PDB file of C-alpha atoms in Angstrom:
ATOM      1  CA  MET U   1      31.855  28.007-102.638  1.00  0.00           C
ATOM      2  CA  ALA U   2      31.514  24.350-101.630  1.00  0.00           C
ATOM      3  CA  LYS U   3      30.873  23.762 -98.012  1.00  0.00           C
ATOM      4  CA  ASP U   4      33.323  21.095 -97.004  1.00  0.00           C
ATOM      5  CA  TYR U   5      32.975  21.585 -93.463  1.00  0.00           C
ATOM      6  CA  THR U   6      30.302  21.363 -90.856  1.00  0.00           C
ATOM      7  CA  ILE U   7      29.450  23.622 -87.771  1.00  0.00           C
ATOM      8  CA  GLU U   8      28.939  21.436 -84.662  1.00  0.00           C
ATOM      9  CA  ASN U   9      28.335  22.804 -80.850  1.00  0.00           C
ATOM     10  CA  VAL U  10      31.324  25.031 -79.849  1.00  0.00           C
ATOM     11  CA  TYR U  11      30.362  25.020 -76.121  1.00  0.00           C
ATOM     12  CA  GLU U  12      29.887  21.347 -75.042  1.00  0.00           C
ATOM     13  CA  PRO U  13      28.573  20.819 -71.525  1.00  0.00           C
ATOM     14  CA  GLY U  14      31.468  20.014 -69.121  1.00  0.00           C
ATOM     15  CA  TYR U  15      31.408  18.016 -65.960  1.00  0.00           C
ATOM     16  CA  LYS U  16      28.707  19.005 -63.406  1.00  0.00           C
ATOM     17  CA  SER U  17      29.136  18.441 -59.774  1.00  0.00           C
ATOM     18  CA  PHE U  18      25.464  17.731 -59.272  1.00  0.00           C
ATOM     19  CA  THR U  19      25.282  15.181 -62.086  1.00  0.00           C
ATOM     20  CA  PRO U  20      28.365  13.262 -61.943  1.00  0.00           C
ATOM     21  CA  SER U  21      29.746  11.277 -65.141  1.00  0.00           C
ATOM     22  CA  ASP U  22      29.963   7.736 -65.495  1.00  0.00           C
ATOM     23  CA  ASP U  23      33.387   7.436 -63.818  1.00  0.00           C
ATOM     24  CA  SER U  24      32.575   9.449 -60.626  1.00  0.00           C
ATOM     25  CA  PRO U  25      33.445   7.687 -57.483  1.00  0.00           C
ATOM     26  CA  TYR U  26      29.741   9.183 -56.321  1.00  0.00           C
ATOM     27  CA  ILE U  27      27.944   6.916 -58.591  1.00  0.00           C
ATOM     28  CA  GLY U  28      25.044   5.090 -56.837  1.00  0.00           C
ATOM     29  CA  LYS U  29      24.985   7.516 -53.966  1.00  0.00           C
ATOM     30  CA  GLN U  30      21.705   9.043 -53.097  1.00  0.00           C
ATOM     31  CA  GLY U  31      20.533  12.380 -51.687  1.00  0.00           C
ATOM     32  CA  PHE U  32      22.108  14.609 -54.397  1.00  0.00           C
ATOM     33  CA  ILE U  33      20.990  18.123 -53.787  1.00  0.00           C
ATOM     34  CA  SER U  34      19.437  19.866 -56.807  1.00  0.00           C
ATOM     35  CA  THR U  35      21.133  23.118 -58.007  1.00  0.00           C
ATOM     36  CA  HIS U  36      17.898  25.081 -57.612  1.00  0.00           C
ATOM     37  CA  GLN U  37      17.735  24.251 -54.037  1.00  0.00           C
ATOM     38  CA  LEU U  38      20.995  25.909 -53.000  1.00  0.00           C
ATOM     39  CA  GLY U  39      20.669  29.603 -51.696  1.00  0.00           C
ATOM     40  CA  LEU U  40      22.228  32.439 -50.219  1.00  0.00           C
ATOM     41  CA  THR U  41      22.158  34.482 -47.101  1.00  0.00           C
ATOM     42  CA  THR U  42      21.193  38.107 -47.090  1.00  0.00           C
ATOM     43  CA  ASP U  43      23.955  40.473 -45.226  1.00  0.00           C
ATOM     44  CA  PRO U  44      23.786  39.740 -41.618  1.00  0.00           C
ATOM     45  CA  ARG U  45      25.139  43.110 -40.716  1.00  0.00           C
ATOM     46  CA  THR U  46      22.062  45.505 -41.867  1.00  0.00           C
ATOM     47  CA  ALA U  47      18.592  45.992 -40.940  1.00  0.00           C
ATOM     48  CA  ASN U  48      17.679  46.613 -44.432  1.00  0.00           C
ATOM     49  CA  GLN U  49      17.102  43.030 -45.186  1.00  0.00           C
ATOM     50  CA  LEU U  50      14.048  43.779 -47.596  1.00  0.00           C
ATOM     51  CA  ALA U  51      16.691  45.528 -50.000  1.00  0.00           C
ATOM     52  CA  ALA U  52      18.981  42.849 -49.501  1.00  0.00           C
ATOM     53  CA  LEU U  53      16.501  40.146 -50.334  1.00  0.00           C
ATOM     54  CA  SER U  54      15.539  42.166 -53.344  1.00  0.00           C
ATOM     55  CA  THR U  55      19.028  42.240 -54.757  1.00  0.00           C
ATOM     56  CA  ALA U  56      19.380  38.396 -54.235  1.00  0.00           C
ATOM     57  CA  LEU U  57      16.320  37.668 -55.844  1.00  0.00           C
ATOM     58  CA  ASN U  58      16.938  39.635 -59.051  1.00  0.00           C
ATOM     59  CA  GLN U  59      19.956  37.201 -59.400  1.00  0.00           C
ATOM     60  CA  GLY U  60      17.745  34.286 -59.788  1.00  0.00           C
ATOM     61  CA  VAL U  61      18.161  32.915 -56.299  1.00  0.00           C
ATOM     62  CA  SER U  62      15.282  30.745 -55.368  1.00  0.00           C
ATOM     63  CA  VAL U  63      16.267  29.881 -51.590  1.00  0.00           C
ATOM     64  CA  MET U  64      17.126  32.617 -49.142  1.00  0.00           C
ATOM     65  CA  GLU U  65      18.057  32.812 -45.700  1.00  0.00           C
ATOM     66  CA  ILE U  66      17.025  36.060 -43.724  1.00  0.00           C
ATOM     67  CA  GLY U  67      18.826  37.225 -40.612  1.00  0.00           C
ATOM     68  CA  ASN U  68      21.158  39.050 -38.499  1.00  0.00           C
ATOM     69  CA  ILE U  69      24.106  38.550 -36.100  1.00  0.00           C
ATOM     70  CA  SER U  70      23.239  41.161 -33.619  1.00  0.00           C
ATOM     71  CA  PRO U  71      19.904  41.130 -31.908  1.00  0.00           C
ATOM     72  CA  ALA U  72      19.873  45.069 -31.791  1.00  0.00           C
ATOM     73  CA  THR U  73      20.034  44.988 -35.489  1.00  0.00           C
ATOM     74  CA  PHE U  74      17.496  42.336 -35.764  1.00  0.00           C
ATOM     75  CA  ASP U  75      15.090  44.511 -33.879  1.00  0.00           C
ATOM     76  CA  GLN U  76      15.466  47.414 -36.075  1.00  0.00           C
ATOM     77  CA  ILE U  77      13.740  45.706 -38.876  1.00  0.00           C
ATOM     78  CA  PRO U  78      10.030  46.938 -38.998  1.00  0.00           C
ATOM     79  CA  LYS U  79       7.532  44.181 -38.940  1.00  0.00           C
ATOM     80  CA  GLN U  80       5.999  45.254 -42.107  1.00  0.00           C
ATOM     81  CA  HIS U  81       9.245  44.479 -43.910  1.00  0.00           C
ATOM     82  CA  PHE U  82       8.765  40.706 -43.032  1.00  0.00           C
ATOM     83  CA  THR U  83       5.300  40.737 -44.702  1.00  0.00           C
ATOM     84  CA  GLU U  84       6.678  42.647 -47.955  1.00  0.00           C
ATOM     85  CA  MET U  85       9.436  39.931 -47.961  1.00  0.00           C
ATOM     86  CA  ARG U  86       6.983  37.221 -48.022  1.00  0.00           C
ATOM     87  CA  ARG U  87       5.059  38.859 -51.095  1.00  0.00           C
ATOM     88  CA  LYS U  88       8.370  39.299 -52.892  1.00  0.00           C
ATOM     89  CA  ALA U  89       9.515  35.764 -52.311  1.00  0.00           C
ATOM     90  CA  LYS U  90       5.868  34.551 -53.572  1.00  0.00           C
ATOM     91  CA  LEU U  91       6.056  36.485 -56.623  1.00  0.00           C
ATOM     92  CA  VAL U  92       9.160  34.706 -57.946  1.00  0.00           C
ATOM     93  CA  GLU U  93       8.160  31.305 -56.153  1.00  0.00           C
ATOM     94  CA  ALA U  94      11.227  31.503 -53.717  1.00  0.00           C
ATOM     95  CA  GLU U  95      11.726  30.021 -50.459  1.00  0.00           C
ATOM     96  CA  LEU U  96      12.574  31.898 -47.381  1.00  0.00           C
ATOM     97  CA  THR U  97      14.166  30.813 -44.064  1.00  0.00           C
ATOM     98  CA  LEU U  98      15.099  32.707 -40.884  1.00  0.00           C
ATOM     99  CA  HIS U  99      18.406  32.658 -38.949  1.00  0.00           C
ATOM    100  CA  ALA U 100      18.370  33.986 -35.422  1.00  0.00           C
ATOM    101  CA  PRO U 101      20.658  36.277 -33.968  1.00  0.00           C
ATOM    102  CA  ILE U 102      23.705  34.620 -32.268  1.00  0.00           C
ATOM    103  CA  GLN U 103      25.609  37.759 -30.564  1.00  0.00           C
ATOM    104  CA  GLY U 104      24.970  37.646 -26.759  1.00  0.00           C
ATOM    105  CA  THR U 105      21.752  35.132 -27.299  1.00  0.00           C
ATOM    106  CA  ASP U 106      22.917  32.010 -25.683  1.00  0.00           C
ATOM    107  CA  PRO U 107      19.714  29.817 -25.130  1.00  0.00           C
ATOM    108  CA  SER U 108      21.460  28.048 -22.516  1.00  0.00           C
ATOM    109  CA  GLY U 109      21.891  30.924 -20.143  1.00  0.00           C
ATOM    110  CA  PHE U 110      25.539  31.264 -20.366  1.00  0.00           C
ATOM    111  CA  ALA U 111      26.720  35.108 -20.810  1.00  0.00           C
ATOM    112  CA  GLY U 112      30.315  34.801 -21.835  1.00  0.00           C
ATOM    113  CA  GLU U 113      32.755  35.022 -18.794  1.00  0.00           C
ATOM    114  CA  GLY U 114      30.029  35.750 -16.507  1.00  0.00           C
ATOM    115  CA  GLY U 115      28.702  32.110 -16.631  1.00  0.00           C
ATOM    116  CA  TYR U 116      25.309  30.798 -16.222  1.00  0.00           C
ATOM    117  CA  ASN U 117      22.668  33.707 -15.422  1.00  0.00           C
ATOM    118  CA  GLU U 118      19.131  32.760 -15.202  1.00  0.00           C
ATOM    119  CA  LEU U 119      17.782  36.385 -16.142  1.00  0.00           C
ATOM    120  CA  ASN U 120      19.840  36.158 -19.309  1.00  0.00           C
ATOM    121  CA  ARG U 121      18.509  32.884 -20.239  1.00  0.00           C
ATOM    122  CA  GLU U 122      14.831  34.442 -19.796  1.00  0.00           C
ATOM    123  CA  MET U 123      15.751  37.512 -21.813  1.00  0.00           C
ATOM    124  CA  VAL U 124      17.070  35.128 -24.666  1.00  0.00           C
ATOM    125  CA  GLU U 125      14.048  33.040 -24.371  1.00  0.00           C
ATOM    126  CA  LYS U 126      12.001  36.243 -24.840  1.00  0.00           C
ATOM    127  CA  HIS U 127      13.796  37.321 -27.774  1.00  0.00           C
ATOM    128  CA  LEU U 128      13.645  34.032 -29.619  1.00  0.00           C
ATOM    129  CA  LYS U 129       9.880  34.193 -29.149  1.00  0.00           C
ATOM    130  CA  ASP U 130       9.814  37.403 -31.128  1.00  0.00           C
ATOM    131  CA  VAL U 131      12.145  35.866 -33.619  1.00  0.00           C
ATOM    132  CA  VAL U 132       9.486  33.035 -34.144  1.00  0.00           C
ATOM    133  CA  GLU U 133       6.568  35.655 -34.451  1.00  0.00           C
ATOM    134  CA  LYS U 134       8.364  37.564 -37.181  1.00  0.00           C
ATOM    135  CA  ALA U 135       8.816  34.191 -38.963  1.00  0.00           C
ATOM    136  CA  ILE U 136       5.176  33.923 -39.299  1.00  0.00           C
ATOM    137  CA  GLU U 137       5.148  37.345 -40.961  1.00  0.00           C
ATOM    138  CA  LEU U 138       7.669  35.639 -43.498  1.00  0.00           C
ATOM    139  CA  ASP U 139       5.645  32.438 -44.048  1.00  0.00           C
ATOM    140  CA  ASP U 140       1.930  32.419 -43.168  1.00  0.00           C
ATOM    141  CA  LYS U 141       1.523  28.853 -44.168  1.00  0.00           C
ATOM    142  CA  GLY U 142       3.702  27.799 -41.033  1.00  0.00           C
ATOM    143  CA  ASN U 143       6.506  25.431 -41.005  1.00  0.00           C
ATOM    144  CA  MET U 144       9.305  27.961 -41.839  1.00  0.00           C
ATOM    145  CA  PRO U 145      12.820  26.510 -41.153  1.00  0.00           C
ATOM    146  CA  ILE U 146      14.264  28.676 -38.233  1.00  0.00           C
ATOM    147  CA  THR U 147      18.178  28.135 -37.307  1.00  0.00           C
ATOM    148  CA  ILE U 148      18.635  28.837 -33.591  1.00  0.00           C
ATOM    149  CA  HIS U 149      22.040  28.133 -32.145  1.00  0.00           C
ATOM    150  CA  GLY U 150      21.478  26.050 -28.953  1.00  0.00           C
ATOM    151  CA  SER U 151      24.687  27.469 -27.290  1.00  0.00           C
ATOM    152  CA  ASN U 152      27.544  29.962 -28.436  1.00  0.00           C
ATOM    153  CA  ALA U 153      29.713  28.172 -25.887  1.00  0.00           C
ATOM    154  CA  ALA U 154      32.510  25.705 -26.779  1.00  0.00           C
ATOM    155  CA  GLY U 155      31.636  22.173 -26.405  1.00  0.00           C
ATOM    156  CA  SER U 156      33.328  19.135 -25.223  1.00  0.00           C
ATOM    157  CA  THR U 157      35.693  17.180 -27.665  1.00  0.00           C
ATOM    158  CA  PHE U 158      36.138  13.792 -28.389  1.00  0.00           C
ATOM    159  CA  LYS U 159      38.892  11.700 -29.869  1.00  0.00           C
ATOM    160  CA  TYR U 160      39.530   7.964 -31.195  1.00  0.00           C
ATOM    161  CA  VAL U 161      42.177   5.780 -29.434  1.00  0.00           C
ATOM    162  CA  THR U 162      42.957   2.395 -29.858  1.00  0.00           C
ATOM    163  CA  ASP U 163      43.158  -0.049 -26.613  1.00  0.00           C
ATOM    164  CA  GLU U 164      45.723  -2.975 -25.801  1.00  0.00           C
ATOM    165  CA  ASN U 165      43.149  -5.247 -27.550  1.00  0.00           C
ATOM    166  CA  GLY U 166      43.316  -3.244 -30.767  1.00  0.00           C
ATOM    167  CA  VAL U 167      39.705  -1.992 -30.598  1.00  0.00           C
ATOM    168  CA  ARG U 168      39.206   1.587 -31.538  1.00  0.00           C
ATOM    169  CA  LYS U 169      37.138   3.413 -29.161  1.00  0.00           C
ATOM    170  CA  LYS U 170      35.692   6.884 -28.806  1.00  0.00           C
ATOM    171  CA  VAL U 171      36.861   8.719 -25.611  1.00  0.00           C
ATOM    172  CA  ALA U 172      36.503  12.089 -24.232  1.00  0.00           C
ATOM    173  CA  ASP U 173      39.360  14.468 -25.018  1.00  0.00           C
ATOM    174  CA  MET U 174      37.836  17.341 -23.272  1.00  0.00           C
ATOM    175  CA  LEU U 175      34.714  17.795 -21.061  1.00  0.00           C
ATOM    176  CA  VAL U 176      33.122  21.016 -20.356  1.00  0.00           C
ATOM    177  CA  ALA U 177      31.453  21.124 -16.913  1.00  0.00           C
ATOM    178  CA  VAL U 178      29.741  23.865 -14.938  1.00  0.00           C
ATOM    179  CA  ASP U 179      31.106  25.168 -11.732  1.00  0.00           C
ATOM    180  CA  ARG U 180      28.007  24.939  -9.227  1.00  0.00           C
ATOM    181  CA  GLU U 181      29.331  27.852  -7.235  1.00  0.00           C
ATOM    182  CA  THR U 182      30.366  30.421  -9.585  1.00  0.00           C
ATOM    183  CA  GLY U 183      28.341  29.049 -12.734  1.00  0.00           C
ATOM    184  CA  GLN U 184      31.063  29.232 -14.985  1.00  0.00           C
ATOM    185  CA  LEU U 185      32.317  26.900 -17.534  1.00  0.00           C
ATOM    186  CA  ARG U 186      35.220  24.628 -16.850  1.00  0.00           C
ATOM    187  CA  PRO U 187      37.111  22.576 -19.208  1.00  0.00           C
ATOM    188  CA  ILE U 188      38.205  19.135 -17.973  1.00  0.00           C
ATOM    189  CA  LYS U 189      41.256  17.370 -19.667  1.00  0.00           C
ATOM    190  CA  GLU U 190      43.194  14.277 -18.881  1.00  0.00           C
ATOM    191  CA  ASP U 191      45.494  14.789 -15.883  1.00  0.00           C
ATOM    192  CA  THR U 192      48.337  12.751 -14.756  1.00  0.00           C
ATOM    193  CA  LYS U 193      49.089  13.030 -10.556  1.00  0.00           C
ATOM    194  CA  TYR U 194      51.888  11.595  -8.707  1.00  0.00           C
ATOM    195  CA  TYR U 195      51.563  10.271  -5.231  1.00  0.00           C
ATOM    196  CA  PRO U 196      54.559   9.425  -2.659  1.00  0.00           C
ATOM    197  CA  ASN U 197      54.035   5.839  -1.780  1.00  0.00           C
ATOM    198  CA  PHE U 198      57.506   4.132  -1.225  1.00  0.00           C
ATOM    199  CA  GLY U 199      58.549   5.938  -4.290  1.00  0.00           C
ATOM    200  CA  VAL U 200      56.210   7.369  -6.835  1.00  0.00           C
ATOM    201  CA  ASP U 201      52.820   6.404  -7.604  1.00  0.00           C
ATOM    202  CA  LYS U 202      51.786   7.604 -10.977  1.00  0.00           C
ATOM    203  CA  GLN U 203      47.655   7.750 -11.702  1.00  0.00           C
ATOM    204  CA  SER U 204      46.121   9.101 -14.834  1.00  0.00           C
ATOM    205  CA  TYR U 205      42.459  10.529 -14.641  1.00  0.00           C
ATOM    206  CA  THR U 206      40.347  11.011 -17.567  1.00  0.00           C
ATOM    207  CA  PRO U 207      38.113  13.854 -17.974  1.00  0.00           C
ATOM    208  CA  LYS U 208      35.025  11.398 -17.113  1.00  0.00           C
ATOM    209  CA  LYS U 209      36.744  10.315 -13.894  1.00  0.00           C
ATOM    210  CA  GLN U 210      37.415  13.657 -12.638  1.00  0.00           C
ATOM    211  CA  LEU U 211      33.809  14.797 -13.218  1.00  0.00           C
ATOM    212  CA  GLU U 212      32.649  11.735 -11.437  1.00  0.00           C
ATOM    213  CA  ILE U 213      34.953  12.571  -8.336  1.00  0.00           C
ATOM    214  CA  ALA U 214      34.520  16.236  -8.475  1.00  0.00           C
TER     215      ALA U 214
END
């Protein structure tokens, strides 16, 4: 039987997000991330980070973040597990990073509605030192990336407005200040006050102005 047909590639490579085609709007942009640099995180709810890491490495992941949400769970991880996780990662040439716990661990010293507490700040500082020491077990070469949230409290917010001259400026929408007497966080938003002055005198106070006169 004569062969009057040819067999070509059935599965043609499609569009790749990390290697855009010629008509992509991202052509010419620098700093693309190689796919092998993308990683996963272990289950932050379990203390058995060793098993969670093994499962991820078996899937071919080359970058993994170790960590827990709760400090109590993180403290349950045996120190020997960090050494073993380093060995497992070395066998498959994977890179590890560490994420410090975030529940109740505010390095700035604010403990929820209780406001600022120096004892709480010192306790969190000691716990973060323990996190760094365990990171040494994960990477004995040093310089391991460690993610630490600087604060768990809501911060100030900003917005852009256009003034009477048509200039677009960045101004404070809400500033978060600390009450010196109670140590609690106080949100400050723009406020308008009315004063009797042979009628009604209307004055607006920006968050920054309120903070200056407080």
